[in-house]
Amino acid sequence: MLDELLAAGAATGAAAVVYVAAAARVVRQYERGVVFRLGRLRKDIRGPGFTMIVPVVDKLRKVNMQIVTMPVPAQDGITRDNVTVRVDAVIYFKVMDAADAVVRVEDYRFAVSQMAQTSLRSIIGKSDLDDLLSNREKLNQGLELMLDSPAVGWGVSIDRVEIKDVSLPETMKRSMARQAEADRERRARVINADAELQASKKLAEAAGVMSEQPAALQLRLLQTVVAVAAEKNSTLVLPFPVELLRFLERAAQQQGPAPGERAAGEGADRPSSAGPEAPVAAPTAAPSVAPSAAQPSVQGRPEPQVPVAGEVPPLVEQPPAVAG
């Protein structure tokens, strides 16, 4: 009898151990346990730690509550301004309601991935190329709103969506590079023109100060000579003031032609006797002067004949020059 009791007790103990081994479950800290009893969802969600279920009758499904990082495959699309691009993104989400994530959708990870790809293509078609390149924060917010609306019914919360990279065709890259180069060149020209304007204003002020003090121009000239000579050049270039040239020109005009130039001009007016047919210019009529008896004649010299008004003296013919 005692042996039978011991055997029964051993059998019961073994059955209990087997039952506990079959019913015992351990839920980790970042997980939640959803229990289905005969296919029906139990309302009590098992928290982290040791828990028990009814073997064969209950089925425990663990749901990860951590933030999931899921890359969105690159999507090809055409922007609103008809540019072909290839965009990839990354999405961060986590499960907020374990029961809805298990019951309402078959595979919440796959559902979120497909929804992210569809939303990314829709964002590409609604945006311009400049927005994809420079205004990504606004596009990320719009993409997050598009994903969050259906994900709430799945017990999933979209934490963040980021567009990682935008791939452009090579022709578009070259066009954008030329545009950026032209814009930088335009800004460089504007800056250079502004610098020239400021320099011209300062030079005008300096010229006004130097015009009041003529010695300042000489000091500036000496300073330029010193600066050039400091470089140990074999040739020294001295700037010549333009004002000095104008002063010399005005002085030459006031003095008139030189004596040699005047004689050459008078010789050019006289008739040349080198040619056989050189005509003799008739003298112009001098003003009439009446001969006066009171004018004494110089001894030994005949008095010069003064032509009378209206009387033209005869022309004097010169013999032709004989060629030597």
mmCIF file with all atom_site columns, C-alpha atoms in Angstrom, residues 73-183:
data_model
loop_
_atom_site.group_PDB
_atom_site.id
_atom_site.type_symbol
_atom_site.label_atom_id
_atom_site.label_alt_id
_atom_site.label_comp_id
_atom_site.label_asym_id
_atom_site.label_entity_id
_atom_site.label_seq_id
_atom_site.pdbx_PDB_ins_code
_atom_site.Cartn_x
_atom_site.Cartn_y
_atom_site.Cartn_z
_atom_site.occupancy
_atom_site.B_iso_or_equiv
_atom_site.pdbx_formal_charge
_atom_site.auth_seq_id
_atom_site.auth_comp_id
_atom_site.auth_asym_id
_atom_site.auth_atom_id
_atom_site.pdbx_PDB_model_num
ATOM 1   C CA . PRO A 1 73  ? 13.912 50.639 -50.327 1.00 0.00 ? 73  PRO A CA 1
ATOM 2   C CA . ALA A 1 74  ? 14.871 53.262 -52.906 1.00 0.00 ? 74  ALA A CA 1
ATOM 3   C CA . GLN A 1 75  ? 11.938 54.365 -55.022 1.00 0.00 ? 75  GLN A CA 1
ATOM 4   C CA . ASP A 1 76  ? 12.119 55.738 -58.565 1.00 0.00 ? 76  ASP A CA 1
ATOM 5   C CA . GLY A 1 77  ? 9.774  58.576 -59.343 1.00 0.00 ? 77  GLY A CA 1
ATOM 6   C CA . ILE A 1 78  ? 9.199  61.746 -61.353 1.00 0.00 ? 78  ILE A CA 1
ATOM 7   C CA . THR A 1 79  ? 8.932  65.021 -59.505 1.00 0.00 ? 79  THR A CA 1
ATOM 8   C CA . ARG A 1 80  ? 6.343  67.696 -60.195 1.00 0.00 ? 80  ARG A CA 1
ATOM 9   C CA . ASP A 1 81  ? 8.830  69.547 -62.428 1.00 0.00 ? 81  ASP A CA 1
ATOM 10  C CA . ASN A 1 82  ? 9.431  66.371 -64.521 1.00 0.00 ? 82  ASN A CA 1
ATOM 11  C CA . VAL A 1 83  ? 12.803 65.281 -63.126 1.00 0.00 ? 83  VAL A CA 1
ATOM 12  C CA . THR A 1 84  ? 13.537 61.572 -62.655 1.00 0.00 ? 84  THR A CA 1
ATOM 13  C CA . VAL A 1 85  ? 14.929 60.877 -59.177 1.00 0.00 ? 85  VAL A CA 1
ATOM 14  C CA . ARG A 1 86  ? 15.642 57.926 -56.949 1.00 0.00 ? 86  ARG A CA 1
ATOM 15  C CA . VAL A 1 87  ? 14.864 58.442 -53.261 1.00 0.00 ? 87  VAL A CA 1
ATOM 16  C CA . ASP A 1 88  ? 15.367 56.177 -50.274 1.00 0.00 ? 88  ASP A CA 1
ATOM 17  C CA . ALA A 1 89  ? 14.350 56.763 -46.658 1.00 0.00 ? 89  ALA A CA 1
ATOM 18  C CA . VAL A 1 90  ? 14.348 55.267 -43.163 1.00 0.00 ? 90  VAL A CA 1
ATOM 19  C CA . ILE A 1 91  ? 11.421 54.970 -40.781 1.00 0.00 ? 91  ILE A CA 1
ATOM 20  C CA . TYR A 1 92  ? 11.363 54.647 -36.970 1.00 0.00 ? 92  TYR A CA 1
ATOM 21  C CA . PHE A 1 93  ? 8.258  53.186 -35.342 1.00 0.00 ? 93  PHE A CA 1
ATOM 22  C CA . LYS A 1 94  ? 7.175  51.189 -32.295 1.00 0.00 ? 94  LYS A CA 1
ATOM 23  C CA . VAL A 1 95  ? 4.158  49.201 -31.159 1.00 0.00 ? 95  VAL A CA 1
ATOM 24  C CA . MET A 1 96  ? 1.886  51.039 -28.741 1.00 0.00 ? 96  MET A CA 1
ATOM 25  C CA . ASP A 1 97  ? -0.899 48.446 -28.427 1.00 0.00 ? 97  ASP A CA 1
ATOM 26  C CA . ALA A 1 98  ? 0.267  44.848 -28.575 1.00 0.00 ? 98  ALA A CA 1
ATOM 27  C CA . ALA A 1 99  ? -3.224 43.401 -29.006 1.00 0.00 ? 99  ALA A CA 1
ATOM 28  C CA . ASP A 1 100 ? -4.076 45.612 -31.994 1.00 0.00 ? 100 ASP A CA 1
ATOM 29  C CA . ALA A 1 101 ? -0.696 44.945 -33.601 1.00 0.00 ? 101 ALA A CA 1
ATOM 30  C CA . VAL A 1 102 ? -1.428 41.194 -33.457 1.00 0.00 ? 102 VAL A CA 1
ATOM 31  C CA . VAL A 1 103 ? -5.147 41.168 -34.176 1.00 0.00 ? 103 VAL A CA 1
ATOM 32  C CA . ARG A 1 104 ? -5.791 44.035 -36.611 1.00 0.00 ? 104 ARG A CA 1
ATOM 33  C CA . VAL A 1 105 ? -2.978 43.363 -39.086 1.00 0.00 ? 105 VAL A CA 1
ATOM 34  C CA . GLU A 1 106 ? -1.362 40.130 -40.182 1.00 0.00 ? 106 GLU A CA 1
ATOM 35  C CA . ASP A 1 107 ? 2.226  41.403 -40.122 1.00 0.00 ? 107 ASP A CA 1
ATOM 36  C CA . TYR A 1 108 ? 2.590  44.941 -38.908 1.00 0.00 ? 108 TYR A CA 1
ATOM 37  C CA . ARG A 1 109 ? 6.246  45.186 -40.023 1.00 0.00 ? 109 ARG A CA 1
ATOM 38  C CA . PHE A 1 110 ? 5.430  44.283 -43.612 1.00 0.00 ? 110 PHE A CA 1
ATOM 39  C CA . ALA A 1 111 ? 2.386  46.582 -43.576 1.00 0.00 ? 111 ALA A CA 1
ATOM 40  C CA . VAL A 1 112 ? 4.412  49.542 -42.359 1.00 0.00 ? 112 VAL A CA 1
ATOM 41  C CA . SER A 1 113 ? 7.119  48.847 -44.975 1.00 0.00 ? 113 SER A CA 1
ATOM 42  C CA . GLN A 1 114 ? 4.648  48.762 -47.860 1.00 0.00 ? 114 GLN A CA 1
ATOM 43  C CA . MET A 1 115 ? 2.847  51.852 -46.630 1.00 0.00 ? 115 MET A CA 1
ATOM 44  C CA . ALA A 1 116 ? 6.168  53.705 -46.362 1.00 0.00 ? 116 ALA A CA 1
ATOM 45  C CA . GLN A 1 117 ? 7.107  52.861 -49.944 1.00 0.00 ? 117 GLN A CA 1
ATOM 46  C CA . THR A 1 118 ? 3.739  53.986 -51.268 1.00 0.00 ? 118 THR A CA 1
ATOM 47  C CA . SER A 1 119 ? 3.821  57.229 -49.298 1.00 0.00 ? 119 SER A CA 1
ATOM 48  C CA . LEU A 1 120 ? 7.378  57.940 -50.449 1.00 0.00 ? 120 LEU A CA 1
ATOM 49  C CA . ARG A 1 121 ? 6.364  57.626 -54.105 1.00 0.00 ? 121 ARG A CA 1
ATOM 50  C CA . SER A 1 122 ? 3.413  59.925 -53.493 1.00 0.00 ? 122 SER A CA 1
ATOM 51  C CA . ILE A 1 123 ? 5.659  62.527 -51.846 1.00 0.00 ? 123 ILE A CA 1
ATOM 52  C CA . ILE A 1 124 ? 8.080  62.408 -54.801 1.00 0.00 ? 124 ILE A CA 1
ATOM 53  C CA . GLY A 1 125 ? 5.283  63.068 -57.288 1.00 0.00 ? 125 GLY A CA 1
ATOM 54  C CA . LYS A 1 126 ? 3.916  66.022 -55.315 1.00 0.00 ? 126 LYS A CA 1
ATOM 55  C CA . SER A 1 127 ? 7.231  67.770 -54.674 1.00 0.00 ? 127 SER A CA 1
ATOM 56  C CA . ASP A 1 128 ? 9.676  69.765 -56.767 1.00 0.00 ? 128 ASP A CA 1
ATOM 57  C CA . LEU A 1 129 ? 13.327 68.905 -57.114 1.00 0.00 ? 129 LEU A CA 1
ATOM 58  C CA . ASP A 1 130 ? 14.386 71.917 -55.057 1.00 0.00 ? 130 ASP A CA 1
ATOM 59  C CA . ASP A 1 131 ? 12.156 70.779 -52.197 1.00 0.00 ? 131 ASP A CA 1
ATOM 60  C CA . LEU A 1 132 ? 13.680 67.292 -52.249 1.00 0.00 ? 132 LEU A CA 1
ATOM 61  C CA . LEU A 1 133 ? 17.165 68.759 -52.072 1.00 0.00 ? 133 LEU A CA 1
ATOM 62  C CA . SER A 1 134 ? 16.770 71.670 -49.671 1.00 0.00 ? 134 SER A CA 1
ATOM 63  C CA . ASN A 1 135 ? 13.407 71.434 -47.883 1.00 0.00 ? 135 ASN A CA 1
ATOM 64  C CA . ARG A 1 136 ? 13.554 67.894 -46.564 1.00 0.00 ? 136 ARG A CA 1
ATOM 65  C CA . GLU A 1 137 ? 12.232 68.723 -43.112 1.00 0.00 ? 137 GLU A CA 1
ATOM 66  C CA . LYS A 1 138 ? 8.839  69.668 -44.511 1.00 0.00 ? 138 LYS A CA 1
ATOM 67  C CA . LEU A 1 139 ? 8.758  66.529 -46.656 1.00 0.00 ? 139 LEU A CA 1
ATOM 68  C CA . ASN A 1 140 ? 9.655  64.365 -43.664 1.00 0.00 ? 140 ASN A CA 1
ATOM 69  C CA . GLN A 1 141 ? 6.747  65.813 -41.695 1.00 0.00 ? 141 GLN A CA 1
ATOM 70  C CA . GLY A 1 142 ? 4.358  65.225 -44.585 1.00 0.00 ? 142 GLY A CA 1
ATOM 71  C CA . LEU A 1 143 ? 5.569  61.644 -44.978 1.00 0.00 ? 143 LEU A CA 1
ATOM 72  C CA . GLU A 1 144 ? 5.182  61.032 -41.262 1.00 0.00 ? 144 GLU A CA 1
ATOM 73  C CA . LEU A 1 145 ? 1.578  62.249 -41.345 1.00 0.00 ? 145 LEU A CA 1
ATOM 74  C CA . MET A 1 146 ? 0.796  60.007 -44.302 1.00 0.00 ? 146 MET A CA 1
ATOM 75  C CA . LEU A 1 147 ? 2.147  56.970 -42.452 1.00 0.00 ? 147 LEU A CA 1
ATOM 76  C CA . ASP A 1 148 ? 0.724  57.783 -39.042 1.00 0.00 ? 148 ASP A CA 1
ATOM 77  C CA . SER A 1 149 ? -2.926 57.810 -40.113 1.00 0.00 ? 149 SER A CA 1
ATOM 78  C CA . PRO A 1 150 ? -3.241 54.105 -41.016 1.00 0.00 ? 150 PRO A CA 1
ATOM 79  C CA . ALA A 1 151 ? -0.629 52.981 -38.502 1.00 0.00 ? 151 ALA A CA 1
ATOM 80  C CA . VAL A 1 152 ? -2.686 54.200 -35.544 1.00 0.00 ? 152 VAL A CA 1
ATOM 81  C CA . GLY A 1 153 ? -5.356 51.573 -36.302 1.00 0.00 ? 153 GLY A CA 1
ATOM 82  C CA . TRP A 1 154 ? -2.662 48.901 -36.276 1.00 0.00 ? 154 TRP A CA 1
ATOM 83  C CA . GLY A 1 155 ? -1.476 49.817 -32.796 1.00 0.00 ? 155 GLY A CA 1
ATOM 84  C CA . VAL A 1 156 ? 1.744  51.236 -34.242 1.00 0.00 ? 156 VAL A CA 1
ATOM 85  C CA . SER A 1 157 ? 3.115  54.734 -33.652 1.00 0.00 ? 157 SER A CA 1
ATOM 86  C CA . ILE A 1 158 ? 5.397  56.344 -36.232 1.00 0.00 ? 158 ILE A CA 1
ATOM 87  C CA . ASP A 1 159 ? 8.207  57.965 -34.324 1.00 0.00 ? 159 ASP A CA 1
ATOM 88  C CA . ARG A 1 160 ? 10.179 59.564 -37.150 1.00 0.00 ? 160 ARG A CA 1
ATOM 89  C CA . VAL A 1 161 ? 10.687 59.430 -40.938 1.00 0.00 ? 161 VAL A CA 1
ATOM 90  C CA . GLU A 1 162 ? 13.844 60.651 -42.686 1.00 0.00 ? 162 GLU A CA 1
ATOM 91  C CA . ILE A 1 163 ? 14.707 60.887 -46.383 1.00 0.00 ? 163 ILE A CA 1
ATOM 92  C CA . LYS A 1 164 ? 18.267 59.586 -46.635 1.00 0.00 ? 164 LYS A CA 1
ATOM 93  C CA . ASP A 1 165 ? 19.435 60.217 -50.173 1.00 0.00 ? 165 ASP A CA 1
ATOM 94  C CA . VAL A 1 166 ? 18.236 61.646 -53.477 1.00 0.00 ? 166 VAL A CA 1
ATOM 95  C CA . SER A 1 167 ? 19.970 60.280 -56.558 1.00 0.00 ? 167 SER A CA 1
ATOM 96  C CA . LEU A 1 168 ? 19.904 62.433 -59.701 1.00 0.00 ? 168 LEU A CA 1
ATOM 97  C CA . PRO A 1 169 ? 20.846 61.663 -63.317 1.00 0.00 ? 169 PRO A CA 1
ATOM 98  C CA . GLU A 1 170 ? 24.323 62.711 -64.443 1.00 0.00 ? 170 GLU A CA 1
ATOM 99  C CA . THR A 1 171 ? 22.941 65.261 -66.910 1.00 0.00 ? 171 THR A CA 1
ATOM 100 C CA . MET A 1 172 ? 20.962 66.940 -64.130 1.00 0.00 ? 172 MET A CA 1
ATOM 101 C CA . LYS A 1 173 ? 24.033 66.995 -61.883 1.00 0.00 ? 173 LYS A CA 1
ATOM 102 C CA . ARG A 1 174 ? 26.056 68.759 -64.587 1.00 0.00 ? 174 ARG A CA 1
ATOM 103 C CA . SER A 1 175 ? 23.274 71.276 -65.159 1.00 0.00 ? 175 SER A CA 1
ATOM 104 C CA . MET A 1 176 ? 23.047 72.050 -61.469 1.00 0.00 ? 176 MET A CA 1
ATOM 105 C CA . ALA A 1 177 ? 26.830 72.415 -61.280 1.00 0.00 ? 177 ALA A CA 1
ATOM 106 C CA . ARG A 1 178 ? 26.778 74.932 -64.146 1.00 0.00 ? 178 ARG A CA 1
ATOM 107 C CA . GLN A 1 179 ? 23.948 76.827 -62.486 1.00 0.00 ? 179 GLN A CA 1
ATOM 108 C CA . ALA A 1 180 ? 25.821 77.013 -59.183 1.00 0.00 ? 180 ALA A CA 1
ATOM 109 C CA . GLU A 1 181 ? 28.988 78.122 -60.963 1.00 0.00 ? 181 GLU A CA 1
ATOM 110 C CA . ALA A 1 182 ? 27.147 80.864 -62.833 1.00 0.00 ? 182 ALA A CA 1
ATOM 111 C CA . ASP A 1 183 ? 25.504 82.063 -59.610 1.00 0.00 ? 183 ASP A CA 1
#
